[in-house]
mmCIF file of the C-alpha atoms, coordinates in Angstrom:
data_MODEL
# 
_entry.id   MODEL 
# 
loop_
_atom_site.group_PDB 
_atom_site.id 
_atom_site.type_symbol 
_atom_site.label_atom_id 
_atom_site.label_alt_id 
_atom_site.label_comp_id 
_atom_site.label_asym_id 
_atom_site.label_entity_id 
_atom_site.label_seq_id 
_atom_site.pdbx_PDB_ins_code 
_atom_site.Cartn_x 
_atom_site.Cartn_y 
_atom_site.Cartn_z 
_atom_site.occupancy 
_atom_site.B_iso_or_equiv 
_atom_site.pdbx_formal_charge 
_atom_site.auth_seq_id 
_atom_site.auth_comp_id 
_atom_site.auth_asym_id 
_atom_site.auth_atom_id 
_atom_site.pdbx_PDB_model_num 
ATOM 1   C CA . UNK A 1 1   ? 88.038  94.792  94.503  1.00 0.00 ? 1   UNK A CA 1 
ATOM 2   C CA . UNK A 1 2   ? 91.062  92.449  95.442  1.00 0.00 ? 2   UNK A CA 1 
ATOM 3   C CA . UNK A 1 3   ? 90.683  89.596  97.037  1.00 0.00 ? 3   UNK A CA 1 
ATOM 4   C CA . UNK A 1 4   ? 93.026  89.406  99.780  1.00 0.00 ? 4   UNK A CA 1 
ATOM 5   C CA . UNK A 1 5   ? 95.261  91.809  101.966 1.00 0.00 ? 5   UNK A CA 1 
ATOM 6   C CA . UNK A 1 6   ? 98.447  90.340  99.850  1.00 0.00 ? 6   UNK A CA 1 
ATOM 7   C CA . UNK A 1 7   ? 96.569  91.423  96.751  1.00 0.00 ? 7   UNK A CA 1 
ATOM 8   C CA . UNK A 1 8   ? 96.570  95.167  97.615  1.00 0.00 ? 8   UNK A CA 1 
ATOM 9   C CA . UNK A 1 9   ? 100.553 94.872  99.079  1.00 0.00 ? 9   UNK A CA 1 
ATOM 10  C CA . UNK A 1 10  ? 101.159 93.896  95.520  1.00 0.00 ? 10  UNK A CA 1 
ATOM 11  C CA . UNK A 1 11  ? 98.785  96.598  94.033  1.00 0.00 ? 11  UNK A CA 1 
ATOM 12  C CA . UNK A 1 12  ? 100.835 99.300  96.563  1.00 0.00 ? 12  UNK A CA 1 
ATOM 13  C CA . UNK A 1 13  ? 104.416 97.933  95.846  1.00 0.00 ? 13  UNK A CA 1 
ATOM 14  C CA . UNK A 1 14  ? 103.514 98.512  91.938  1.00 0.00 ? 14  UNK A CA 1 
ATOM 15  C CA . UNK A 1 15  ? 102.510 101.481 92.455  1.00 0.00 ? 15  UNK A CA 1 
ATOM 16  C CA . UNK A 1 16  ? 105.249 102.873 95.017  1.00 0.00 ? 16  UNK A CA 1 
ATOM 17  C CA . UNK A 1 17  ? 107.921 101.299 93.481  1.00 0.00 ? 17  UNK A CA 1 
ATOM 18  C CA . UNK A 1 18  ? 106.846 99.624  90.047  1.00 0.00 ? 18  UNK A CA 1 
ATOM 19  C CA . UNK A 1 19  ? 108.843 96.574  90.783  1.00 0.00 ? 19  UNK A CA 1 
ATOM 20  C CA . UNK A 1 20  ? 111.756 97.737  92.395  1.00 0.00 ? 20  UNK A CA 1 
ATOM 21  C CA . UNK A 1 21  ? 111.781 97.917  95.791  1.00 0.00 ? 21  UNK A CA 1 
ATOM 22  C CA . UNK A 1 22  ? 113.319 101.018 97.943  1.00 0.00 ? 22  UNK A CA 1 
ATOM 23  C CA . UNK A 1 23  ? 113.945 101.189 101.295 1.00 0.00 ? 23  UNK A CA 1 
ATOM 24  C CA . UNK A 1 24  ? 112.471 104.052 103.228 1.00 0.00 ? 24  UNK A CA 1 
ATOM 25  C CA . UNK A 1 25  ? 115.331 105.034 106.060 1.00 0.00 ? 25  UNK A CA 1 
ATOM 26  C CA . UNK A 1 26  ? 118.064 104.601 103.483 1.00 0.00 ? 26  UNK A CA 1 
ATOM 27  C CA . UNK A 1 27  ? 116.807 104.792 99.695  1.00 0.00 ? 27  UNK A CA 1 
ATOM 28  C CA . UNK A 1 28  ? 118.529 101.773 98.894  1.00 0.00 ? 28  UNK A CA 1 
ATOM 29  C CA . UNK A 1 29  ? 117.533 99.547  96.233  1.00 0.00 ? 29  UNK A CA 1 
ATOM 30  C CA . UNK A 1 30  ? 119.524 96.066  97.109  1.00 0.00 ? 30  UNK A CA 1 
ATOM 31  C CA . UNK A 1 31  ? 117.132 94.509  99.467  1.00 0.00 ? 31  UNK A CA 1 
ATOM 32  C CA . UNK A 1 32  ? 115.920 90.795  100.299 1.00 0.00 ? 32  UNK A CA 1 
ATOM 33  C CA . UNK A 1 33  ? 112.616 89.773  100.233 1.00 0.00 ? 33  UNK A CA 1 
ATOM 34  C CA . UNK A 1 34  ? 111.679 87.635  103.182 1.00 0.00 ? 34  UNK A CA 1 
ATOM 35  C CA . UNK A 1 35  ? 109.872 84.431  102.581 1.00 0.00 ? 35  UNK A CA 1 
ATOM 36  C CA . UNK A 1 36  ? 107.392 84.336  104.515 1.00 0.00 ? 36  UNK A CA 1 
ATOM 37  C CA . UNK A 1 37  ? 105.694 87.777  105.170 1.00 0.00 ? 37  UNK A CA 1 
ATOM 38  C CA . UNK A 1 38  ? 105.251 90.408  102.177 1.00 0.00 ? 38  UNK A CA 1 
ATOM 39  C CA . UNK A 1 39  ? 108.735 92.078  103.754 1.00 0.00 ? 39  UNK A CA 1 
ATOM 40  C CA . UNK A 1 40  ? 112.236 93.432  102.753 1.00 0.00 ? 40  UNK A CA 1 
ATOM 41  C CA . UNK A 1 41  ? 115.393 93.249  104.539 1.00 0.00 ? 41  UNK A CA 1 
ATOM 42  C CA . UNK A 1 42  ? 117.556 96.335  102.876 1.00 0.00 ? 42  UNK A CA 1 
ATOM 43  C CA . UNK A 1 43  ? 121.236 94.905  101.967 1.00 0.00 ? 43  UNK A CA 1 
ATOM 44  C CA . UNK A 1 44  ? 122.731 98.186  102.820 1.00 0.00 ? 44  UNK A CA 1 
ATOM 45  C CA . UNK A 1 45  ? 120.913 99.517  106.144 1.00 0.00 ? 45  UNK A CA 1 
ATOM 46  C CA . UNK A 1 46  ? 119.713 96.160  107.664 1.00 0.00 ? 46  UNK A CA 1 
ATOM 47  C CA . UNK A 1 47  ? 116.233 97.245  108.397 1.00 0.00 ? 47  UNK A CA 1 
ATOM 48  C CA . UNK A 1 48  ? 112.932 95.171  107.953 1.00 0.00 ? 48  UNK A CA 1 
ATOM 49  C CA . UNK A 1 49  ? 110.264 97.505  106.179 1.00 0.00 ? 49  UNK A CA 1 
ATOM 50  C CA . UNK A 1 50  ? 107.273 96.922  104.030 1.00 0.00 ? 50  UNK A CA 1 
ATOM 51  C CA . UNK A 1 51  ? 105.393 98.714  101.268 1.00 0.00 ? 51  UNK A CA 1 
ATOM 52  C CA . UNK A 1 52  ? 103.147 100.441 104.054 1.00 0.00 ? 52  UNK A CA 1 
ATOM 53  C CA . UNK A 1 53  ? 106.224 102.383 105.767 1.00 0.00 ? 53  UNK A CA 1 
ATOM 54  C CA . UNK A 1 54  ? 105.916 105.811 105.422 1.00 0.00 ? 54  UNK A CA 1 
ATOM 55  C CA . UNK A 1 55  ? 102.105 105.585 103.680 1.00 0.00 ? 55  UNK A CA 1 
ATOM 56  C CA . UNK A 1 56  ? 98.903  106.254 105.333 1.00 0.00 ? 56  UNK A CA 1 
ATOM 57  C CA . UNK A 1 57  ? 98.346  102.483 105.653 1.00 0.00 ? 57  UNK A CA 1 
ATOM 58  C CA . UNK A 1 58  ? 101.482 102.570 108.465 1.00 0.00 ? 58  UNK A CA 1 
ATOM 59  C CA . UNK A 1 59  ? 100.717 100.702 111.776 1.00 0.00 ? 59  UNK A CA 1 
ATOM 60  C CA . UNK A 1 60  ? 97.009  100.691 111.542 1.00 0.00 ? 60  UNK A CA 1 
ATOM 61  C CA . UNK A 1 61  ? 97.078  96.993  111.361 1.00 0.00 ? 61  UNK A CA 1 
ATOM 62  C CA . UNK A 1 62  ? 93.798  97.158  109.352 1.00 0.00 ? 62  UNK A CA 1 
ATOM 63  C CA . UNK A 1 63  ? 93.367  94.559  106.517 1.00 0.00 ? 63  UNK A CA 1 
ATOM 64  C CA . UNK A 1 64  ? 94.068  96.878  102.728 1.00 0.00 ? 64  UNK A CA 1 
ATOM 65  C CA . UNK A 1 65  ? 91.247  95.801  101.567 1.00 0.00 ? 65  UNK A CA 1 
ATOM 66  C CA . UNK A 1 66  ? 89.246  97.515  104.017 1.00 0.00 ? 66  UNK A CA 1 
ATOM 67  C CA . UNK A 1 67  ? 91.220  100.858 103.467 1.00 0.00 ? 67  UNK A CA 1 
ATOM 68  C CA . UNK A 1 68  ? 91.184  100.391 99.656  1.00 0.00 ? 68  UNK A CA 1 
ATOM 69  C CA . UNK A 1 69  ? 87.030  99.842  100.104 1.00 0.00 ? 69  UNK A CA 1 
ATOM 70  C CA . UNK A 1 70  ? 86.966  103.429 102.541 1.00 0.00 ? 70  UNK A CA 1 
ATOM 71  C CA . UNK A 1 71  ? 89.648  105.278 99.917  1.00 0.00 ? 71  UNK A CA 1 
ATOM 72  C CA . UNK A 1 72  ? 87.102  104.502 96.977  1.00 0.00 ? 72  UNK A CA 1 
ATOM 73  C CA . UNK A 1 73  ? 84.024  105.576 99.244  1.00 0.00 ? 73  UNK A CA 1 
ATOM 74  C CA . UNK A 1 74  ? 85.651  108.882 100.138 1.00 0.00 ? 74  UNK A CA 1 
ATOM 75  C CA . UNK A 1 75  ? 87.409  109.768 97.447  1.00 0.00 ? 75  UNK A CA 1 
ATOM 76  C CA . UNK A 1 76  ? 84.988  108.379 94.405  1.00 0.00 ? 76  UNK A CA 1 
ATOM 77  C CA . UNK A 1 77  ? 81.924  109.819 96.120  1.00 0.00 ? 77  UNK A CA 1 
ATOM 78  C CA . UNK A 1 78  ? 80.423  113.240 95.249  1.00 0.00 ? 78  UNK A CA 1 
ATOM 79  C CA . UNK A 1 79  ? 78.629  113.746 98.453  1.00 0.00 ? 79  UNK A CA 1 
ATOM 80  C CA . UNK A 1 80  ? 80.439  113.045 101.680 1.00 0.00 ? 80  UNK A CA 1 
ATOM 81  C CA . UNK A 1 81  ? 80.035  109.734 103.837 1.00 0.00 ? 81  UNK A CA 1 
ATOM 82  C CA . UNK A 1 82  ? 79.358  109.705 107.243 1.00 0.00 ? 82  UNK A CA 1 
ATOM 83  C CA . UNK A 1 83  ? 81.828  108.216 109.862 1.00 0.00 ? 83  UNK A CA 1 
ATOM 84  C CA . UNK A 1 84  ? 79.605  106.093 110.937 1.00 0.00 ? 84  UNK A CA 1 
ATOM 85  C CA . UNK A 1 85  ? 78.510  105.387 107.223 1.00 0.00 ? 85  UNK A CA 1 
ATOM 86  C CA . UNK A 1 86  ? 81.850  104.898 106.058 1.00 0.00 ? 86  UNK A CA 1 
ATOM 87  C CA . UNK A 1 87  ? 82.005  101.873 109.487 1.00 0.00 ? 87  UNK A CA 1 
ATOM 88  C CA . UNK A 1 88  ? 78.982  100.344 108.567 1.00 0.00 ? 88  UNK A CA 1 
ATOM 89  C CA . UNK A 1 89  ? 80.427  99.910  105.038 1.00 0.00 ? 89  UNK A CA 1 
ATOM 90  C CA . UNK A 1 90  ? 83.787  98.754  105.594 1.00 0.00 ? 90  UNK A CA 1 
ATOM 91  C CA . UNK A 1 91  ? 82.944  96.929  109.170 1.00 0.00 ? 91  UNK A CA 1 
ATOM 92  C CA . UNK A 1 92  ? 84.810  98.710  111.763 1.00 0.00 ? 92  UNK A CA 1 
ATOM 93  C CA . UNK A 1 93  ? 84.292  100.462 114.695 1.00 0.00 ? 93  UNK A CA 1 
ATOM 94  C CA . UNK A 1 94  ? 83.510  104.846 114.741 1.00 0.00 ? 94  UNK A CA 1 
ATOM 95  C CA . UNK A 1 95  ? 86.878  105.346 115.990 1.00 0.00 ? 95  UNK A CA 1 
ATOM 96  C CA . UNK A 1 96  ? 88.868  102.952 113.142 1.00 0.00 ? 96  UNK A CA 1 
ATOM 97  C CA . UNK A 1 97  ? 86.460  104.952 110.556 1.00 0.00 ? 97  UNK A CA 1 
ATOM 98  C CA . UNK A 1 98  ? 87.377  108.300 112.146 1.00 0.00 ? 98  UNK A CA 1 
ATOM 99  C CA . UNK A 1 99  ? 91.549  107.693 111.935 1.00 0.00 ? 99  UNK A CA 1 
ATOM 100 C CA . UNK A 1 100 ? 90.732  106.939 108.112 1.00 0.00 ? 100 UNK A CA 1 
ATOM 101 C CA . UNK A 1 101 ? 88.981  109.648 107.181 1.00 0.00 ? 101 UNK A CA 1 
ATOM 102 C CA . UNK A 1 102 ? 91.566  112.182 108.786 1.00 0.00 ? 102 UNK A CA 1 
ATOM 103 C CA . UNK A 1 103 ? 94.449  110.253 107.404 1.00 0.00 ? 103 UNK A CA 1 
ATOM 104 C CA . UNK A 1 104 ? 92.897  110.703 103.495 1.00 0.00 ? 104 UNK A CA 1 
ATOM 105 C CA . UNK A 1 105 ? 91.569  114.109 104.015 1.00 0.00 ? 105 UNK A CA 1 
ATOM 106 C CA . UNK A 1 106 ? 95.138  115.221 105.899 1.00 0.00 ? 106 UNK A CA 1 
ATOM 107 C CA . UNK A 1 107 ? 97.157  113.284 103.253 1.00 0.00 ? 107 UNK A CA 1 
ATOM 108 C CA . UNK A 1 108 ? 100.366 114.838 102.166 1.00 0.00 ? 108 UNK A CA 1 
ATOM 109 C CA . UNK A 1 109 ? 100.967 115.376 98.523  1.00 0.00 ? 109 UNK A CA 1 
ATOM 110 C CA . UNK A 1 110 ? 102.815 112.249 97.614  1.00 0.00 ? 110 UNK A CA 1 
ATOM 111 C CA . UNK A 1 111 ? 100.445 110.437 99.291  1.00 0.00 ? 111 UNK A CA 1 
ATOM 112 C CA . UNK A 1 112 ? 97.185  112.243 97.123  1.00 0.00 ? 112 UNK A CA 1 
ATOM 113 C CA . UNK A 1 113 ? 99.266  110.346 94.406  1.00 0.00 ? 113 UNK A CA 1 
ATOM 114 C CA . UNK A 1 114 ? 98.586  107.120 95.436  1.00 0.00 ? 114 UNK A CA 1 
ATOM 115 C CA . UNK A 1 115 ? 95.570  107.580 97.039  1.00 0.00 ? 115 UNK A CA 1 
ATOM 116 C CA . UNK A 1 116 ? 94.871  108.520 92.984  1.00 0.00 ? 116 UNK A CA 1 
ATOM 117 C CA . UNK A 1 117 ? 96.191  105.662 91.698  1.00 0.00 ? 117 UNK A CA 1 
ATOM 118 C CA . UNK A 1 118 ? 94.250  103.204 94.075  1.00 0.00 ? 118 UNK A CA 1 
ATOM 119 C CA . UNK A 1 119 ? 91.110  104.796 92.945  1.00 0.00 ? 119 UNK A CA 1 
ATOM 120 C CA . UNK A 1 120 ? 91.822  104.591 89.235  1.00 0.00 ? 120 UNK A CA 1 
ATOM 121 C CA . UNK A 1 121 ? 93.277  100.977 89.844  1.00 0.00 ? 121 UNK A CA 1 
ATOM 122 C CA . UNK A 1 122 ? 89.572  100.323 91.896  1.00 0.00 ? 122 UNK A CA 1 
ATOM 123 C CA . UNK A 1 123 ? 87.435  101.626 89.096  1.00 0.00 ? 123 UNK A CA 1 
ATOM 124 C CA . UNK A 1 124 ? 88.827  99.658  86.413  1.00 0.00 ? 124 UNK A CA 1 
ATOM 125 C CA . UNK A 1 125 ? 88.421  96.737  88.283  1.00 0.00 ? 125 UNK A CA 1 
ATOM 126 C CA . UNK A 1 126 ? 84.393  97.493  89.043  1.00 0.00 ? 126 UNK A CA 1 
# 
């Protein structure tokens, strides 16, 4: 598993946008990275975004690692986990568990793609 929540940004910006970032209102590839929090500033719309935009991981304000940790459980697993299972493992509360568990299983398609990826990218790290 990573380490840290900056870890897995790094992990999802590879993966979304294998080293290039692109900004989700516009498309645009001419952006700024801000200094101090894992942000962009797009050159050509002037919005502040972030890897998560537009992913399952969008305003949930829950540390990566900790949805990394549930995607593995739920996706990696052949039987199903429990809500409260799945809270018990990854420390939260029923209700943080609950929103995770309907995000993954209501995923749209390009997000089954990275939900994918994170679990191949989660193996070969075990």
């Amino acid at each position: 598993m990573f380490e840290t929540h900056e870890e897995c940004l790094a992990c999802l910006e590879k993966i979304r946008w294998n080293g290039t970032p692109i900004c989700p209102y516009c498309g645009s590839t001419k952006a700024t990275k801000y200094k101090i929090e894992h942000r962009y500033r797009c050159n050509g719309c002037f919005t502040s975004y972030s890897v998560t935009v537009g992913t399952l991981f969008h305003k949930t304000h829950l540390d990566l690692r900790k949805w990394f940790r549930a995607i593995l459980l739920l996706c990696k697993l052949d039987r199903e986990i429990s809500i409260r299972k799945l809270a018990q493992e990854i420390q939260v509360n029923r209700a943080t568990a609950s929103l995770i568990v309907d995000r993954v299983q209501n995923a749209p398609l390009d997000q089954v793609e990275i939900l994918r990826e994170i679990v191949h990218i989660l193996e070969t790290l075990d």
